[in-house]
């Protein structure tokens, strides 16, 4: 077996290896083809699903449906469950386990997941299990999600797993039931979009800024009907965790699936993960994964290009992820918008957000800061936030800074590195793994009118709490805002530190 | 699933673009383990003047008099007119469940988010895509005429206006078939169980690491 790094072959070599079939295919074309059970005359197809992740919010009705129809899961070893949305981030409440969940209906939902997994023989990482975490964090970190897989979950941020070179997307609860009962999804093939980010990112600019800039450019419906492949020099240089952040938010651009081609960075990440193949099977897997990239000259229905150098740290100012601007910019003026629907949208957003047209982004004051979510709660995110927070204190005007690790494993690693102490010394709160304030299904939420710098993925009205005002940013920008009390260009802070 | 063949109902407006599923049904109502009962909380943050809680009696809550769905003229409406990218955001099927539970049978918009669009068909709720100008015209006509009702004929793929004018719409053959007959697509897929097993056996041989790793 040659060393891994020499196994990343050129396209010509792949052809020689006999892997390449007929025409030039995109990564999505290959993943689709590999999982095609049957094409039907009516234009639909049956696609086989390798991995099905479940959580407590979108699975109970699916299990109920199975029971009512007298059906059983087709393949229980394809399913992994964990509670994440309704579990408390507060250590004291969390210590009580499921029985300790104070909100009764949240507790029932988590208990229901436990019971369903137990009844059907499904592996579940329970509330305080060392494997527990946000479903999109634990999938890659355990190797439960792997390159070349089809991955589904009743959760739109399932696109995250596409970073591994997998076809991963969110599904509704009826489809959760369908996949459990049949191991397949009825699908129509999506169109192919390539989002290519070439050049180089400036210091202080992160994967989150890249994906916010992409959404700002193509809009929240720009990717509707497409599977997006993210490529180009910038993406190739990103770590796996950075790629996960990018793919995570493909859905915020309207695309159910986002993905990145497999390369050495992917293989280095996957190797040794608990559920990843080992020994001979690893070698065989690597060989099969080496073709998981778009062929040179493969056809894309749409191509979007950005330059890394032109991307600044981003801050969302409105109530849709496309309402985003560089930190150096001003809040837009609806008067400058000619399209009437867009104009009305900006006006409504400014009113909801309590912002004035033409106001500097850096003049927006924050009430709370949230560092967490399936977008940005991995170890590199916490390191980036801690690097900014180290030696500083949160501004007095900021009521609360929550740092919520994405999984028990991330939490343990962060504590090993002493990041928890950095946060606590800065006046931040170090919490337990959960979705937390990303969607405020547990007790962590914004009060009406409060502004929050959040590393999550959606700034919709009320998303983080009734009347709450969310600004989407990267972990380092969130930490910088926590210290300053308002948005600042994290690059200025980083320069001062040097 | 309940069948959808022909439906006539009063149209009501949701006159803004990018209506997300958080707006359709806020997260606190997602804690339910049932598929029904979401109707009173449809568009909760727009419909009421207070913050809604699960299990609350919504008839006692302060209603937002400025929200069109609360206007007397739109009571009992069953066709929702909406703007582009309706249903974006979360995959929560609670969104179509809430629309259905409130009494909507169809949503007409220039475009829908993919997951929401798909979820509608699983619940006997018909999402209809019409071009932006046509949707704009429907909005204007609806605003001008109280009781403005549309008839939707799925078999013929037509939206029929009160004056008899018809507008054709596209719908996938498979989805149309399932809706017209109220078919459970799990049952249909299981008719292909042998092919699924054959594929699975081949896949197990080619990629054994995908099987039995998690137990």
mmCIF file of N, CA, C and O in Angstrom, chain A residues 277-368:
data_model
loop_
_atom_site.group_PDB
_atom_site.id
_atom_site.type_symbol
_atom_site.label_atom_id
_atom_site.label_comp_id
_atom_site.label_asym_id
_atom_site.label_seq_id
_atom_site.Cartn_x
_atom_site.Cartn_y
_atom_site.Cartn_z
ATOM 1 N N UNK A 277 -13.682 2.813 8.715
ATOM 2 C CA UNK A 277 -13.088 1.503 8.423
ATOM 3 C C UNK A 277 -11.620 1.449 8.838
ATOM 4 O O UNK A 277 -10.948 2.476 8.899
ATOM 5 N N UNK A 278 -11.160 0.243 9.135
ATOM 6 C CA UNK A 278 -9.784 0.062 9.604
ATOM 7 C C UNK A 278 -9.083 -1.024 8.797
ATOM 8 O O UNK A 278 -9.741 -1.817 8.131
ATOM 9 N N UNK A 279 -7.759 -1.010 8.864
ATOM 10 C CA UNK A 279 -6.953 -2.067 8.232
ATOM 11 C C UNK A 279 -7.201 -2.154 6.734
ATOM 12 O O UNK A 279 -7.218 -1.145 6.032
ATOM 13 N N UNK A 280 -7.416 -3.366 6.278
ATOM 14 C CA UNK A 280 -7.630 -3.599 4.843
ATOM 15 C C UNK A 280 -8.843 -2.839 4.319
ATOM 16 O O UNK A 280 -8.852 -2.360 3.194
ATOM 17 N N UNK A 281 -9.867 -2.778 5.168
ATOM 18 C CA UNK A 281 -11.084 -2.080 4.745
ATOM 19 C C UNK A 281 -10.812 -0.593 4.543
ATOM 20 O O UNK A 281 -11.402 0.052 3.678
ATOM 21 N N UNK A 282 -9.907 -0.060 5.348
ATOM 22 C CA UNK A 282 -9.532 1.356 5.178
ATOM 23 C C UNK A 282 -8.910 1.555 3.797
ATOM 24 O O UNK A 282 -9.282 2.471 3.065
ATOM 25 N N UNK A 283 -7.991 0.680 3.454
ATOM 26 C CA UNK A 283 -7.321 0.816 2.151
ATOM 27 C C UNK A 283 -8.327 0.729 1.005
ATOM 28 O O UNK A 283 -8.279 1.500 0.051
ATOM 29 N N UNK A 284 -9.244 -0.198 1.149
ATOM 30 C CA UNK A 284 -10.258 -0.380 0.110
ATOM 31 C C UNK A 284 -11.166 0.860 0.036
ATOM 32 O O UNK A 284 -11.533 1.326 -1.045
ATOM 33 N N UNK A 285 -11.495 1.378 1.211
ATOM 34 C CA UNK A 285 -12.353 2.564 1.256
ATOM 35 C C UNK A 285 -11.638 3.753 0.609
ATOM 36 O O UNK A 285 -12.212 4.467 -0.210
ATOM 37 N N UNK A 286 -10.364 3.939 0.947
ATOM 38 C CA UNK A 286 -9.604 5.064 0.392
ATOM 39 C C UNK A 286 -9.580 4.970 -1.130
ATOM 40 O O UNK A 286 -9.743 5.966 -1.839
ATOM 41 N N UNK A 287 -9.411 3.760 -1.608
ATOM 42 C CA UNK A 287 -9.396 3.586 -3.056
ATOM 43 C C UNK A 287 -10.743 3.997 -3.665
ATOM 44 O O UNK A 287 -10.792 4.713 -4.662
ATOM 45 N N UNK A 288 -11.812 3.597 -3.036
ATOM 46 C CA UNK A 288 -13.120 3.942 -3.609
ATOM 47 C C UNK A 288 -13.424 5.436 -3.434
ATOM 48 O O UNK A 288 -14.101 6.029 -4.255
ATOM 49 N N UNK A 289 -12.901 6.030 -2.387
ATOM 50 C CA UNK A 289 -13.165 7.459 -2.158
ATOM 51 C C UNK A 289 -12.327 8.360 -3.071
ATOM 52 O O UNK A 289 -12.649 9.530 -3.246
ATOM 53 N N UNK A 290 -11.243 7.823 -3.603
ATOM 54 C CA UNK A 290 -10.328 8.667 -4.392
ATOM 55 C C UNK A 290 -10.977 9.182 -5.672
ATOM 56 O O UNK A 290 -10.490 10.108 -6.296
ATOM 57 N N UNK A 291 -12.102 8.613 -6.072
ATOM 58 C CA UNK A 291 -12.790 9.134 -7.262
ATOM 59 C C UNK A 291 -13.890 10.132 -6.901
ATOM 60 O O UNK A 291 -14.623 10.598 -7.771
ATOM 61 N N UNK A 292 -13.996 10.487 -5.626
ATOM 62 C CA UNK A 292 -15.080 11.378 -5.203
ATOM 63 C C UNK A 292 -14.722 12.858 -5.376
ATOM 64 O O UNK A 292 -14.476 13.592 -4.433
ATOM 65 N N UNK A 293 -14.627 13.223 -6.628
ATOM 66 C CA UNK A 293 -14.403 14.622 -7.004
ATOM 67 C C UNK A 293 -15.023 14.794 -8.375
ATOM 68 O O UNK A 293 -15.256 13.788 -9.073
ATOM 69 N N UNK A 294 -15.284 16.021 -8.775
ATOM 70 C CA UNK A 294 -15.841 16.229 -10.119
ATOM 71 C C UNK A 294 -14.749 16.031 -11.156
ATOM 72 O O UNK A 294 -13.612 16.484 -10.973
ATOM 73 N N UNK A 295 -15.087 15.350 -12.229
ATOM 74 C CA UNK A 295 -14.122 15.162 -13.310
ATOM 75 C C UNK A 295 -13.826 16.502 -13.965
ATOM 76 O O UNK A 295 -14.693 17.378 -14.025
ATOM 77 N N UNK A 296 -12.619 16.612 -14.461
ATOM 78 C CA UNK A 296 -12.248 17.814 -15.201
ATOM 79 C C UNK A 296 -13.193 17.942 -16.394
ATOM 80 O O UNK A 296 -13.380 16.977 -17.126
ATOM 81 N N UNK A 297 -13.813 19.083 -16.543
ATOM 82 C CA UNK A 297 -14.707 19.284 -17.680
ATOM 83 C C UNK A 297 -16.135 18.798 -17.448
ATOM 84 O O UNK A 297 -16.954 18.828 -18.358
ATOM 85 N N UNK A 298 -16.429 18.335 -16.220
ATOM 86 C CA UNK A 298 -17.800 17.916 -15.922
ATOM 87 C C UNK A 298 -18.725 19.128 -16.033
ATOM 88 O O UNK A 298 -18.312 20.259 -15.773
ATOM 89 N N UNK A 299 -19.971 18.856 -16.387
ATOM 90 C CA UNK A 299 -20.891 19.970 -16.630
ATOM 91 C C UNK A 299 -21.609 20.433 -15.352
ATOM 92 O O UNK A 299 -22.204 19.637 -14.642
ATOM 93 N N UNK A 300 -21.545 21.734 -15.117
ATOM 94 C CA UNK A 300 -22.333 22.348 -14.040
ATOM 95 C C UNK A 300 -23.389 23.240 -14.675
ATOM 96 O O UNK A 300 -23.101 23.970 -15.619
ATOM 97 N N UNK A 301 -24.608 23.180 -14.118
ATOM 98 C CA UNK A 301 -25.687 24.005 -14.660
ATOM 99 C C UNK A 301 -25.505 25.462 -14.276
ATOM 100 O O UNK A 301 -26.038 26.351 -14.921
ATOM 101 N N UNK A 302 -24.772 25.697 -13.201
ATOM 102 C CA UNK A 302 -24.500 27.073 -12.770
ATOM 103 C C UNK A 302 -23.142 27.105 -12.080
ATOM 104 O O UNK A 302 -22.785 26.162 -11.365
ATOM 105 N N UNK A 303 -22.412 28.169 -12.322
ATOM 106 C CA UNK A 303 -21.107 28.348 -11.660
ATOM 107 C C UNK A 303 -21.074 29.741 -11.045
ATOM 108 O O UNK A 303 -21.437 30.726 -11.696
ATOM 109 N N UNK A 304 -20.692 29.796 -9.787
ATOM 110 C CA UNK A 304 -20.587 31.076 -9.080
ATOM 111 C C UNK A 304 -19.141 31.205 -8.631
ATOM 112 O O UNK A 304 -18.572 30.249 -8.103
ATOM 113 N N UNK A 305 -18.548 32.369 -8.855
ATOM 114 C CA UNK A 305 -17.138 32.527 -8.480
ATOM 115 C C UNK A 305 -16.948 33.684 -7.516
ATOM 116 O O UNK A 305 -17.554 34.741 -7.676
ATOM 117 N N UNK A 306 -16.116 33.444 -6.517
ATOM 118 C CA UNK A 306 -15.744 34.507 -5.575
ATOM 119 C C UNK A 306 -14.229 34.498 -5.438
ATOM 120 O O UNK A 306 -13.586 33.466 -5.648
ATOM 121 N N UNK A 307 -13.682 35.641 -5.035
ATOM 122 C CA UNK A 307 -12.242 35.733 -4.770
ATOM 123 C C UNK A 307 -12.048 35.826 -3.258
ATOM 124 O O UNK A 307 -12.643 36.682 -2.586
ATOM 125 N N UNK A 308 -11.195 34.979 -2.748
ATOM 126 C CA UNK A 308 -10.934 34.957 -1.313
ATOM 127 C C UNK A 308 -10.458 36.286 -0.767
ATOM 128 O O UNK A 308 -10.869 36.722 0.320
ATOM 129 N N UNK A 309 -9.598 36.966 -1.532
ATOM 130 C CA UNK A 309 -9.023 38.237 -1.055
ATOM 131 C C UNK A 309 -10.091 39.297 -0.814
ATOM 132 O O UNK A 309 -9.904 40.226 -0.031
ATOM 133 N N UNK A 310 -11.210 39.148 -1.553
ATOM 134 C CA UNK A 310 -12.235 40.202 -1.485
ATOM 135 C C UNK A 310 -13.209 39.995 -0.325
ATOM 136 O O UNK A 310 -14.078 40.825 -0.084
ATOM 137 N N UNK A 311 -13.065 38.856 0.363
ATOM 138 C CA UNK A 311 -14.021 38.559 1.443
ATOM 139 C C UNK A 311 -13.517 39.142 2.760
ATOM 140 O O UNK A 311 -12.412 38.873 3.201
ATOM 141 N N UNK A 312 -14.373 39.951 3.381
ATOM 142 C CA UNK A 312 -14.077 40.539 4.697
ATOM 143 C C UNK A 312 -14.866 39.763 5.754
ATOM 144 O O UNK A 312 -15.818 39.063 5.408
ATOM 145 N N UNK A 313 -14.535 39.937 7.017
ATOM 146 C CA UNK A 313 -15.418 39.383 8.041
ATOM 147 C C UNK A 313 -16.846 39.918 7.832
ATOM 148 O O UNK A 313 -17.030 41.102 7.530
ATOM 149 N N UNK A 314 -17.838 39.035 7.943
ATOM 150 C CA UNK A 314 -19.222 39.371 7.615
ATOM 151 C C UNK A 314 -20.081 39.497 8.873
ATOM 152 O O UNK A 314 -19.843 38.806 9.863
ATOM 153 N N UNK A 315 -21.111 40.331 8.752
ATOM 154 C CA UNK A 315 -22.101 40.466 9.828
ATOM 155 C C UNK A 315 -23.477 40.556 9.165
ATOM 156 O O UNK A 315 -23.661 41.351 8.240
ATOM 157 N N UNK A 316 -24.438 39.745 9.608
ATOM 158 C CA UNK A 316 -25.780 39.891 9.039
ATOM 159 C C UNK A 316 -26.502 41.011 9.793
ATOM 160 O O UNK A 316 -26.373 41.138 11.003
ATOM 161 N N UNK A 317 -27.235 41.817 9.055
ATOM 162 C CA UNK A 317 -27.937 42.965 9.655
ATOM 163 C C UNK A 317 -29.446 42.796 9.632
ATOM 164 O O UNK A 317 -30.177 43.550 10.268
ATOM 165 N N UNK A 318 -29.927 41.786 8.856
ATOM 166 C CA UNK A 318 -31.380 41.666 8.647
ATOM 167 C C UNK A 318 -31.964 40.391 9.198
ATOM 168 O O UNK A 318 -31.427 39.807 10.143
ATOM 169 N N UNK A 319 -33.053 39.939 8.584
ATOM 170 C CA UNK A 319 -33.795 38.789 9.097
ATOM 171 C C UNK A 319 -33.779 37.616 8.120
ATOM 172 O O UNK A 319 -34.648 36.753 8.165
ATOM 173 N N UNK A 320 -32.790 37.603 7.262
ATOM 174 C CA UNK A 320 -32.581 36.500 6.337
ATOM 175 C C UNK A 320 -31.064 36.417 6.146
ATOM 176 O O UNK A 320 -30.391 37.452 6.144
ATOM 177 N N UNK A 321 -30.521 35.195 6.023
ATOM 178 C CA UNK A 321 -29.057 35.095 5.934
ATOM 179 C C UNK A 321 -28.456 35.843 4.725
ATOM 180 O O UNK A 321 -27.264 36.128 4.712
ATOM 181 N N UNK A 322 -29.282 36.153 3.735
ATOM 182 C CA UNK A 322 -28.743 36.913 2.592
ATOM 183 C C UNK A 322 -28.565 38.398 2.937
ATOM 184 O O UNK A 322 -27.924 39.130 2.211
ATOM 185 N N UNK A 323 -29.154 38.818 4.041
ATOM 186 C CA UNK A 323 -29.029 40.217 4.463
ATOM 187 C C UNK A 323 -27.774 40.347 5.299
ATOM 188 O O UNK A 323 -27.812 40.397 6.529
ATOM 189 N N UNK A 324 -26.658 40.392 4.600
ATOM 190 C CA UNK A 324 -25.362 40.318 5.247
ATOM 191 C C UNK A 324 -24.437 41.347 4.605
ATOM 192 O O UNK A 324 -24.624 41.707 3.439
ATOM 193 N N UNK A 325 -23.475 41.838 5.375
ATOM 194 C CA UNK A 325 -22.564 42.864 4.847
ATOM 195 C C UNK A 325 -21.192 42.700 5.490
ATOM 196 O O UNK A 325 -21.071 42.132 6.575
ATOM 197 N N UNK A 326 -20.154 43.207 4.825
ATOM 198 C CA UNK A 326 -18.834 43.219 5.457
ATOM 199 C C UNK A 326 -18.873 44.112 6.698
ATOM 200 O O UNK A 326 -19.643 45.076 6.751
ATOM 201 N N UNK A 327 -18.052 43.798 7.674
ATOM 202 C CA UNK A 327 -18.060 44.547 8.938
ATOM 203 C C UNK A 327 -17.764 46.037 8.726
ATOM 204 O O UNK A 327 -18.205 46.887 9.508
ATOM 205 N N UNK A 328 -17.055 46.360 7.654
ATOM 206 C CA UNK A 328 -16.706 47.763 7.397
ATOM 207 C C UNK A 328 -17.842 48.540 6.742
ATOM 208 O O UNK A 328 -17.738 49.747 6.537
ATOM 209 N N UNK A 329 -18.926 47.841 6.417
ATOM 210 C CA UNK A 329 -19.991 48.475 5.620
ATOM 211 C C UNK A 329 -21.025 49.184 6.487
ATOM 212 O O UNK A 329 -20.938 49.215 7.709
ATOM 213 N N UNK A 330 -22.011 49.753 5.815
ATOM 214 C CA UNK A 330 -23.129 50.421 6.482
ATOM 215 C C UNK A 330 -24.389 49.583 6.290
ATOM 216 O O UNK A 330 -24.505 48.836 5.320
ATOM 217 N N UNK A 331 -25.316 49.709 7.204
ATOM 218 C CA UNK A 331 -26.624 49.074 7.048
ATOM 219 C C UNK A 331 -27.273 49.679 5.793
ATOM 220 O O UNK A 331 -27.283 50.897 5.635
ATOM 221 N N UNK A 332 -27.780 48.844 4.880
ATOM 222 C CA UNK A 332 -28.269 49.364 3.600
ATOM 223 C C UNK A 332 -29.502 50.268 3.734
ATOM 224 O O UNK A 332 -30.246 50.176 4.710
ATOM 225 N N UNK A 333 -29.679 51.079 2.704
ATOM 226 C CA UNK A 333 -30.809 52.005 2.653
ATOM 227 C C UNK A 333 -31.850 51.449 1.688
ATOM 228 O O UNK A 333 -31.566 51.292 0.502
ATOM 229 N N UNK A 334 -33.054 51.141 2.182
ATOM 230 C CA UNK A 334 -34.065 50.577 1.273
ATOM 231 C C UNK A 334 -34.403 51.519 0.116
ATOM 232 O O UNK A 334 -34.829 51.055 -0.948
ATOM 233 N N UNK A 335 -34.189 52.808 0.315
ATOM 234 C CA UNK A 335 -34.498 53.777 -0.747
ATOM 235 C C UNK A 335 -33.658 53.509 -1.990
ATOM 236 O O UNK A 335 -34.051 53.848 -3.111
ATOM 237 N N UNK A 336 -32.496 52.872 -1.791
ATOM 238 C CA UNK A 336 -31.603 52.608 -2.929
ATOM 239 C C UNK A 336 -32.007 51.345 -3.684
ATOM 240 O O UNK A 336 -31.418 51.009 -4.705
ATOM 241 N N UNK A 337 -33.033 50.625 -3.189
ATOM 242 C CA UNK A 337 -33.441 49.356 -3.799
ATOM 243 C C UNK A 337 -34.594 49.598 -4.774
ATOM 244 O O UNK A 337 -35.611 50.170 -4.400
ATOM 245 N N UNK A 338 -34.437 49.164 -6.015
ATOM 246 C CA UNK A 338 -35.472 49.433 -7.022
ATOM 247 C C UNK A 338 -36.589 48.369 -6.998
ATOM 248 O O UNK A 338 -37.744 48.686 -7.218
ATOM 249 N N UNK A 339 -36.225 47.110 -6.688
ATOM 250 C CA UNK A 339 -37.223 46.038 -6.663
ATOM 251 C C UNK A 339 -38.159 46.219 -5.457
ATOM 252 O O UNK A 339 -37.699 46.308 -4.314
ATOM 253 N N UNK A 340 -39.468 46.275 -5.705
ATOM 254 C CA UNK A 340 -40.400 46.635 -4.626
ATOM 255 C C UNK A 340 -40.490 45.570 -3.536
ATOM 256 O O UNK A 340 -40.609 45.889 -2.354
ATOM 257 N N UNK A 341 -40.437 44.271 -3.926
ATOM 258 C CA UNK A 341 -40.510 43.210 -2.915
ATOM 259 C C UNK A 341 -39.281 43.255 -2.023
ATOM 260 O O UNK A 341 -39.367 43.125 -0.795
ATOM 261 N N UNK A 342 -38.110 43.441 -2.663
ATOM 262 C CA UNK A 342 -36.860 43.506 -1.889
ATOM 263 C C UNK A 342 -36.848 44.726 -0.973
ATOM 264 O O UNK A 342 -36.428 44.663 0.172
ATOM 265 N N UNK A 343 -37.324 45.831 -1.523
ATOM 266 C CA UNK A 343 -37.373 47.068 -0.754
ATOM 267 C C UNK A 343 -38.238 46.890 0.493
ATOM 268 O O UNK A 343 -37.838 47.243 1.605
ATOM 269 N N UNK A 344 -39.407 46.290 0.291
ATOM 270 C CA UNK A 344 -40.304 46.052 1.432
ATOM 271 C C UNK A 344 -39.642 45.117 2.434
ATOM 272 O O UNK A 344 -39.786 45.283 3.648
ATOM 273 N N UNK A 345 -38.892 44.146 1.917
ATOM 274 C CA UNK A 345 -38.191 43.195 2.783
ATOM 275 C C UNK A 345 -37.142 43.885 3.643
ATOM 276 O O UNK A 345 -37.026 43.611 4.843
ATOM 277 N N UNK A 346 -36.398 44.788 3.037
ATOM 278 C CA UNK A 346 -35.355 45.523 3.787
ATOM 279 C C UNK A 346 -35.999 46.430 4.831
ATOM 280 O O UNK A 346 -35.572 46.477 5.989
ATOM 281 N N UNK A 347 -37.071 47.107 4.429
ATOM 282 C CA UNK A 347 -37.751 48.007 5.378
ATOM 283 C C UNK A 347 -38.268 47.247 6.593
ATOM 284 O O UNK A 347 -38.072 47.669 7.728
ATOM 285 N N UNK A 348 -38.890 46.094 6.311
ATOM 286 C CA UNK A 348 -39.445 45.299 7.407
ATOM 287 C C UNK A 348 -38.327 44.771 8.308
ATOM 288 O O UNK A 348 -38.436 44.763 9.524
ATOM 289 N N UNK A 349 -37.236 44.348 7.659
ATOM 290 C CA UNK A 349 -36.108 43.813 8.430
ATOM 291 C C UNK A 349 -35.501 44.895 9.324
ATOM 292 O O UNK A 349 -35.208 44.655 10.493
ATOM 293 N N UNK A 350 -35.318 46.103 8.780
ATOM 294 C CA UNK A 350 -34.718 47.187 9.582
ATOM 295 C C UNK A 350 -35.625 47.529 10.764
ATOM 296 O O UNK A 350 -35.149 47.780 11.875
ATOM 297 N N UNK A 351 -36.930 47.500 10.523
ATOM 298 C CA UNK A 351 -37.854 47.806 11.601
ATOM 299 C C UNK A 351 -37.764 46.732 12.690
ATOM 300 O O UNK A 351 -37.653 47.033 13.877
ATOM 301 N N UNK A 352 -37.769 45.466 12.252
ATOM 302 C CA UNK A 352 -37.695 44.367 13.226
ATOM 303 C C UNK A 352 -36.381 44.417 13.998
ATOM 304 O O UNK A 352 -36.338 44.184 15.214
ATOM 305 N N UNK A 353 -35.298 44.714 13.280
ATOM 306 C CA UNK A 353 -33.968 44.701 13.887
ATOM 307 C C UNK A 353 -33.667 45.985 14.670
ATOM 308 O O UNK A 353 -32.651 46.062 15.368
ATOM 309 N N UNK A 354 -34.508 46.999 14.530
ATOM 310 C CA UNK A 354 -34.276 48.257 15.237
ATOM 311 C C UNK A 354 -33.016 48.957 14.758
ATOM 312 O O UNK A 354 -32.269 49.536 15.545
ATOM 313 N N UNK A 355 -32.785 48.897 13.452
ATOM 314 C CA UNK A 355 -31.588 49.532 12.878
ATOM 315 C C UNK A 355 -32.005 50.646 11.931
ATOM 316 O O UNK A 355 -33.121 50.664 11.415
ATOM 317 N N UNK A 356 -31.079 51.582 11.721
ATOM 318 C CA UNK A 356 -31.339 52.676 10.789
ATOM 319 C C UNK A 356 -30.527 52.491 9.512
ATOM 320 O O UNK A 356 -29.368 52.052 9.570
ATOM 321 N N UNK A 357 -31.138 52.843 8.400
ATOM 322 C CA UNK A 357 -30.414 52.801 7.133
ATOM 323 C C UNK A 357 -29.186 53.691 7.235
ATOM 324 O O UNK A 357 -29.255 54.786 7.801
ATOM 325 N N UNK A 358 -28.073 53.211 6.744
ATOM 326 C CA UNK A 358 -26.865 54.029 6.729
ATOM 327 C C UNK A 358 -26.055 53.973 8.017
ATOM 328 O O UNK A 358 -24.959 54.537 8.111
ATOM 329 N N UNK A 359 -26.584 53.283 9.017
ATOM 330 C CA UNK A 359 -25.856 53.130 10.288
ATOM 331 C C UNK A 359 -24.639 52.221 10.067
ATOM 332 O O UNK A 359 -24.684 51.287 9.281
ATOM 333 N N UNK A 360 -23.537 52.533 10.778
ATOM 334 C CA UNK A 360 -22.359 51.668 10.661
ATOM 335 C C UNK A 360 -22.632 50.326 11.339
ATOM 336 O O UNK A 360 -23.177 50.292 12.447
ATOM 337 N N UNK A 361 -22.187 49.253 10.700
ATOM 338 C CA UNK A 361 -22.321 47.920 11.315
ATOM 339 C C UNK A 361 -21.613 47.918 12.676
ATOM 340 O O UNK A 361 -22.102 47.335 13.648
ATOM 341 N N UNK A 362 -20.489 48.595 12.753
ATOM 342 C CA UNK A 362 -19.708 48.598 14.000
ATOM 343 C C UNK A 362 -20.381 49.428 15.110
ATOM 344 O O UNK A 362 -19.905 49.429 16.242
ATOM 345 N N UNK A 363 -21.465 50.120 14.770
ATOM 346 C CA UNK A 363 -22.205 50.849 15.804
ATOM 347 C C UNK A 363 -23.363 50.045 16.379
ATOM 348 O O UNK A 363 -24.149 50.560 17.177
ATOM 349 N N UNK A 364 -23.482 48.791 15.956
ATOM 350 C CA UNK A 364 -24.560 47.953 16.505
ATOM 351 C C UNK A 364 -24.090 47.399 17.849
ATOM 352 O O UNK A 364 -23.073 46.711 17.930
ATOM 353 N N UNK A 365 -24.821 47.725 18.921
ATOM 354 C CA UNK A 365 -24.474 47.239 20.263
ATOM 355 C C UNK A 365 -25.116 45.883 20.529
ATOM 356 O O UNK A 365 -26.224 45.613 20.063
ATOM 357 N N UNK A 366 -24.421 45.061 21.291
ATOM 358 C CA UNK A 366 -24.896 43.703 21.553
ATOM 359 C C UNK A 366 -25.363 43.547 22.989
ATOM 360 O O UNK A 366 -24.750 44.102 23.906
ATOM 361 N N UNK A 367 -26.431 42.779 23.176
ATOM 362 C CA UNK A 367 -26.925 42.431 24.507
ATOM 363 C C UNK A 367 -26.443 41.051 24.940
ATOM 364 O O UNK A 367 -26.210 40.806 26.105
ATOM 365 N N UNK A 368 -26.380 40.149 23.972
ATOM 366 C CA UNK A 368 -25.910 38.790 24.263
ATOM 367 C C UNK A 368 -25.058 38.288 23.111
ATOM 368 O O UNK A 368 -25.142 38.797 21.982
#
